[in-house]
Amino acid sequence: MNSVLNEVLMANRDYASEFDKGDLPMPPGRRFAILTCMDARLDPAKFAGLTEGDAHVIRNAGGRASDDAIRSLVISYKLLGTREWFVIHHTDCGMETFTNDIMSDLLSSSLKTASVDADGWHDCCEGPGSHEGRYINWLTIKNQAQSVLEDVVRIKSHPLVPTEIPVYGYIYDVRSGRLLEVPEASAAGR
Amino acid sequence: MNSVLNEVLMANRDYASEFDKGDLPMPPGRRFAILTCMDARLDPAKFAGLTEGDAHVIRNAGGRASDDAIRSLVISYKLLGTREWFVIHHTDCGMETFTNDIMSDLLSSSLKTASVDADGWHDCCEGPGSHEGRYINWLTIKNQAQSVLEDVVRIKSHPLVPTEIPVYGYIYDVRSGRLLEVPEASAAGR
């Protein structure tokens, strides 16, 4: 067994050995949900003060209001009773470091050059512009406050999102651990 | 300010006041990623032994390998260097409690009846079959082991996923806190 897998399973054994949360109900006790980034430096339970059972946490690259995030939020509301949502992006986000074109080119060069095999990428999609990377919107970010605002507006204006849900817009500062409000986003989210 | 927002901001103030992780690099230190459910009872940092900076955590309703989850995983690998991935679904998942048809009907009745206004749903999409809920695949789950296997296979066979990445398939037991391997999924993920 490799080391990462082994470490995770050992840590889980320790967690389970002292586990006393086996009777929690399915709906989030504090009736809210957080949409944030997958970034390794973010621990939403710690930075927002959550314990097991409190709140839904949805995470993807950037913390973006993708169709899949909205699928999750609608389920969170309609089936599991959350009534307030947070959109939290963060400083120094990887999504600011590239563009759709750069990602397409990166994937494209991996697919087309001799490094394909060494790199392990499938060889299914050769030829300029023919691979799937070019058809994906990677949801990159140019400006954090702008991306938070955009995502709050996208959520609030979605036809399956109830009008009365407040959506708060924040930026998490990876240097200080602080949540900084994006006032325009919170205003749009009311 | 309402109570949930106030509580989150107070908890964040406490977290930031003792924050000492301001120098962590962007790429995950332990070079792996976890895809799991948004369920409030799951704390991946605790159940898998993560500290800030260790690993990407991607979460949605069900922990499903949606296009958006795969977008995030490809970025995790290609730009930020993760080399092993976990797919972790869980017992007593909300996604087992309904079907696409039930969700469509639920949304449909909210949109069509007098409860629309009381419930706060937008009134944009009235009429049988005309609202967006019917066009969404909610990615419900019938059987956890099967859904983990399906998602590992979907990830492994995606044209933008490198062949050599191991994808481990597990079910988290919300009663015991234990991770239980889905051997067929882990076999498919190798």
XYZ file of C-alpha atoms in Angstrom:
380
model
C 0.000 0.000 0.000
C 1.395 3.408 -0.884
C 2.155 5.988 1.753
C -0.618 8.542 1.130
C -3.321 5.885 1.173
C -1.841 4.314 4.264
C -1.594 7.658 6.064
C -5.216 8.520 5.271
C -6.443 5.152 6.517
C -4.365 5.386 9.700
C -5.689 8.898 10.392
C -9.213 7.648 9.768
C -8.725 4.820 12.243
C -7.767 7.350 14.905
C -10.765 9.557 14.063
C -13.200 6.638 14.156
C -11.789 5.302 17.424
C -12.993 8.431 19.216
C -16.064 9.071 17.059
C -19.172 10.149 18.967
C -21.262 11.784 16.209
C -23.056 8.669 14.985
C -26.563 9.980 15.635
C -26.539 13.231 13.697
C -29.544 13.846 11.406
C -29.079 14.288 7.653
C -30.279 17.934 7.351
C -27.647 20.508 8.366
C -28.356 21.613 11.944
C -27.456 25.252 11.349
C -29.317 25.395 8.028
C -26.714 27.024 5.845
C -24.328 26.118 3.032
C -20.885 27.338 1.991
C -19.599 27.297 -1.598
C -15.826 27.674 -1.650
C -12.602 26.632 -3.387
C -10.934 23.208 -3.253
C -7.633 24.945 -2.312
C -5.617 22.879 0.160
C -4.964 25.882 2.419
C -8.674 26.374 3.115
C -10.345 24.467 5.944
C -13.931 25.769 5.930
C -14.838 23.896 9.122
C -12.023 25.723 10.905
C -12.265 29.159 9.300
C -16.084 29.317 9.640
C -16.427 27.468 12.949
C -18.291 24.345 11.795
C -18.588 21.071 13.595
C -19.929 17.830 12.107
C -23.618 18.189 11.262
C -23.702 21.995 10.993
C -23.635 23.010 7.317
C -23.258 21.844 3.736
C -19.848 22.536 2.186
C -19.556 22.597 -1.609
C -16.077 22.957 -3.105
C -14.621 23.102 -6.596
C -11.722 24.775 -8.386
C -12.253 28.461 -7.575
C -15.434 28.046 -5.516
C -17.347 28.926 -8.670
C -21.135 28.904 -9.137
C -20.963 26.205 -11.803
C -24.090 24.335 -12.877
C -22.964 21.525 -10.578
C -22.606 23.865 -7.597
C -26.107 25.174 -8.300
C -27.408 21.570 -8.542
C -25.942 21.022 -5.080
C -27.346 24.277 -3.642
C -30.851 23.560 -4.954
C -30.760 20.099 -3.333
C -29.377 21.693 -0.165
C -32.373 24.048 -0.008
C -35.192 21.975 -1.394
C -34.488 18.602 0.219
C -32.325 19.463 3.195
C -33.568 22.820 4.377
C -30.653 25.273 4.165
C -31.819 28.889 4.196
C -28.604 30.978 3.826
C -25.631 30.533 1.539
C -22.056 31.837 1.450
C -19.873 32.225 -1.665
C -16.239 32.377 -0.523
C -13.337 32.796 -2.971
C -9.813 33.474 -1.716
C -6.599 35.414 -2.234
C -3.714 33.789 -4.158
C -6.099 31.428 -5.961
C -4.689 29.074 -8.606
C -7.574 30.065 -10.869
C -5.974 33.501 -11.268
C -2.774 32.006 -12.674
C -4.047 30.843 -16.058
C -6.673 31.383 -18.758
C -8.815 29.052 -20.841
C -6.314 29.431 -23.682
C -3.333 28.596 -21.502
C -5.066 25.499 -20.144
C -6.050 24.386 -23.632
C -2.480 24.878 -24.815
C -1.042 23.030 -21.824
C -3.315 20.052 -22.400
C -2.838 20.315 -26.118
C 0.939 20.187 -25.916
C 0.794 17.249 -23.534
C -1.421 15.405 -25.957
C 0.507 16.234 -29.106
C 4.155 15.891 -28.173
C 6.397 12.974 -27.381
C 5.745 13.606 -23.705
C 2.310 12.090 -24.068
C 3.428 8.664 -23.009
C 5.858 9.800 -20.340
C 3.192 12.084 -18.966
C 0.622 9.336 -19.107
C -2.097 11.228 -20.936
C -4.524 9.282 -23.042
C -3.785 9.348 -26.707
C -7.390 9.566 -27.802
C -7.679 13.081 -29.049
C -4.724 14.128 -31.163
C -4.766 16.890 -33.707
C -5.062 20.642 -33.293
C -8.219 21.698 -31.522
C -9.663 18.226 -31.454
C -9.184 17.363 -27.782
C -11.760 18.044 -25.098
C -9.730 20.674 -23.227
C -10.695 23.246 -25.802
C -14.396 22.755 -25.130
C -14.228 23.228 -21.367
C -14.815 26.543 -19.639
C -12.238 26.300 -16.860
C -13.936 29.154 -14.933
C -10.715 31.055 -14.354
C -10.634 34.219 -12.255
C -9.185 37.654 -13.050
C -10.299 39.538 -9.956
C -11.579 37.974 -6.754
C -14.145 40.614 -5.824
C -15.490 40.502 -9.367
C -15.708 36.681 -9.413
C -17.529 36.619 -6.062
C -19.994 39.219 -7.324
C -20.529 37.347 -10.604
C -21.195 34.091 -8.781
C -23.582 35.602 -6.245
C -25.506 37.212 -9.114
C -25.527 33.948 -11.077
C -26.933 32.064 -8.088
C -29.510 34.726 -7.182
C -30.788 34.959 -10.756
C -30.995 31.205 -11.360
C -34.604 30.125 -12.021
C -34.412 27.260 -9.521
C -33.084 29.403 -6.676
C -35.717 30.831 -4.322
C -35.705 34.620 -4.203
C -35.596 34.959 -0.443
C -32.321 33.090 0.176
C -29.575 35.500 1.251
C -26.219 34.824 -0.446
C -23.228 36.414 1.293
C -20.068 37.177 -0.696
C -16.646 36.901 0.988
C -12.955 36.528 0.177
C -10.810 34.360 2.447
C -7.308 35.773 2.937
C -4.836 32.864 2.930
C -2.184 35.035 4.613
C -4.272 36.073 7.619
C -7.061 33.476 7.853
C -9.616 36.321 7.740
C -12.904 36.469 5.837
C -13.244 39.819 4.045
C -16.669 40.885 2.875
C -17.309 41.809 -0.762
C -19.990 44.435 -0.060
C -21.286 44.664 -3.648
C -21.741 40.882 -3.681
C -23.497 40.765 -0.326
C -25.750 43.615 -1.484
C -26.574 41.696 -4.661
C -27.173 38.576 -2.589
C -29.879 40.076 -0.413
C -26.860 41.183 11.118
C -28.529 37.796 11.324
C -27.320 35.143 13.708
C -25.722 32.636 11.299
C -23.684 35.327 9.573
C -22.663 36.795 12.896
C -21.654 33.398 14.294
C -19.540 32.603 11.226
C -17.762 35.948 11.406
C -17.140 35.607 15.155
C -15.747 32.086 14.668
C -13.551 33.399 11.856
C -12.213 36.161 14.081
C -11.140 33.531 16.619
C -9.543 31.378 13.911
C -7.645 34.327 12.408
C -6.458 35.556 15.806
C -4.393 32.381 16.224
C -3.610 31.841 12.540
C -0.048 30.749 11.814
C -0.379 29.201 8.330
C 0.137 32.366 6.290
C 3.158 31.072 4.380
C 1.807 27.870 2.877
C 2.469 27.361 -0.853
C -0.416 27.029 -3.307
C 0.224 23.382 -4.443
C -1.056 20.759 -1.996
C 1.865 19.573 0.138
C 0.779 15.928 0.215
C -0.108 15.907 -3.496
C -3.518 14.308 -3.394
C -7.166 15.257 -3.831
C -10.423 14.026 -2.294
C -13.794 14.157 -4.068
C -16.611 13.733 -1.558
C -20.154 14.797 -0.624
C -21.257 18.204 0.699
C -23.064 16.398 3.564
C -22.854 18.388 6.806
C -21.846 15.323 8.829
C -18.644 14.841 6.815
C -15.482 16.685 7.816
C -12.861 15.425 5.349
C -10.027 17.220 7.147
C -10.899 15.322 10.305
C -11.841 11.937 8.866
C -8.829 11.806 6.533
C -6.302 13.564 8.764
C -5.659 16.728 6.752
C -4.196 19.959 7.964
C -4.193 23.253 6.052
C -2.044 22.953 2.934
C -2.214 19.167 2.571
C -4.743 18.238 -0.122
C -7.444 19.508 -2.468
C -10.996 18.810 -1.311
C -13.781 18.852 -3.916
C -17.365 18.499 -2.668
C -20.805 18.441 -4.268
C -24.161 16.770 -3.669
C -23.265 13.074 -3.540
C -19.519 13.460 -4.155
C -20.259 12.687 -7.793
C -17.778 12.760 -10.693
C -19.680 15.533 -12.471
C -18.082 17.470 -15.320
C -17.325 20.204 -12.794
C -15.609 17.775 -10.419
C -13.510 16.524 -13.334
C -12.687 20.147 -14.313
C -11.414 20.590 -10.752
C -9.443 17.317 -10.726
C -7.739 18.104 -14.046
C -6.671 21.524 -12.698
C -5.566 19.813 -9.477
C -3.289 17.500 -11.440
C -2.117 19.619 -14.311
C -1.515 22.945 -12.561
C -1.096 21.998 -8.924
C 0.573 18.619 -8.994
C -1.741 16.148 -7.242
C -0.897 12.546 -8.097
C -3.527 10.420 -6.266
C -7.263 10.911 -5.928
C -9.980 9.567 -3.612
C -13.689 9.235 -4.429
C -15.596 9.017 -1.135
C -19.386 8.622 -1.001
C -21.139 7.892 2.305
C -23.885 5.931 4.049
C -27.304 7.560 4.628
C -26.734 9.996 1.744
C -29.529 12.402 0.822
C -28.942 11.500 -2.826
C -30.424 8.050 -2.126
C -33.732 9.548 -0.965
C -35.066 10.815 -4.281
C -34.946 10.374 -8.062
C -34.759 12.787 -10.991
C -38.512 12.450 -11.411
C -39.245 13.203 -7.757
C -37.011 16.270 -7.849
C -38.638 17.486 -11.065
C -42.063 17.005 -9.527
C -41.089 18.766 -6.306
C -39.749 21.770 -8.179
C -42.611 21.626 -10.614
C -45.266 21.724 -7.906
C -43.500 24.585 -6.150
C -43.453 26.511 -9.381
C -47.003 25.751 -10.423
C -49.078 26.004 -7.264
C -50.170 28.864 -5.055
C -47.237 28.093 -2.790
C -44.938 29.659 -5.349
C -45.052 33.058 -3.753
C -45.027 31.870 -0.156
C -42.133 29.601 -1.000
C -40.350 32.387 -2.792
C -39.562 30.534 -6.007
C -39.156 32.559 -9.155
C -42.194 32.571 -11.333
C -40.287 32.472 -14.593
C -40.933 29.000 -15.800
C -44.533 27.965 -15.362
C -46.275 25.309 -17.409
C -45.802 21.552 -17.454
C -42.305 20.482 -18.355
C -41.152 23.981 -19.121
C -39.019 24.704 -16.062
C -35.325 23.965 -15.818
C -35.606 21.269 -13.146
C -36.658 18.767 -15.766
C -33.458 19.268 -17.759
C -31.068 18.691 -14.887
C -29.506 15.344 -14.092
C -29.533 15.476 -10.306
C -27.000 12.595 -10.108
C -29.001 10.640 -7.553
C -27.682 7.417 -6.043
C -29.309 3.987 -5.752
C -26.442 2.049 -4.273
C -23.305 3.533 -2.721
C -20.816 0.889 -3.838
C -22.213 1.123 -7.365
C -22.051 4.932 -7.438
C -18.437 4.927 -6.201
C -17.512 2.372 -8.872
C -19.304 4.350 -11.599
C -17.561 7.566 -10.618
C -14.096 6.009 -10.407
C -14.635 4.501 -13.860
C -15.921 7.827 -15.238
C -12.833 9.639 -13.932
C -10.361 6.973 -15.084
C -11.834 6.851 -18.576
C -12.050 10.624 -19.065
C -9.835 11.754 -21.968
C -8.241 14.562 -19.921
C -7.327 12.327 -16.988
C -3.819 10.863 -17.061
C -3.787 7.082 -17.076
C -1.310 6.634 -14.243
C -3.294 8.452 -11.519
C -4.606 5.996 -8.932
C -8.220 6.665 -7.897
C -9.262 5.000 -4.634
C -12.944 4.246 -3.983
C -14.308 4.458 -0.422
C -17.580 4.816 1.490
C -17.607 6.899 4.675
C -19.865 5.430 7.364
C -21.661 8.321 9.107
C -22.498 6.079 12.082
C -18.936 4.987 12.856
C -16.705 7.603 11.197
C -14.930 4.776 9.314
C -13.791 4.716 5.690
C -14.781 1.432 4.048
C -13.059 0.418 0.844
C -15.063 -0.400 -2.294
C -12.658 -3.016 -3.654
C -14.121 -3.121 -7.182
C -13.767 0.655 -7.415
C -10.216 0.703 -6.131
C -9.366 -2.100 -8.580
C -10.890 -0.085 -11.433
C -9.003 2.998 -10.219
C -5.551 1.477 -10.488
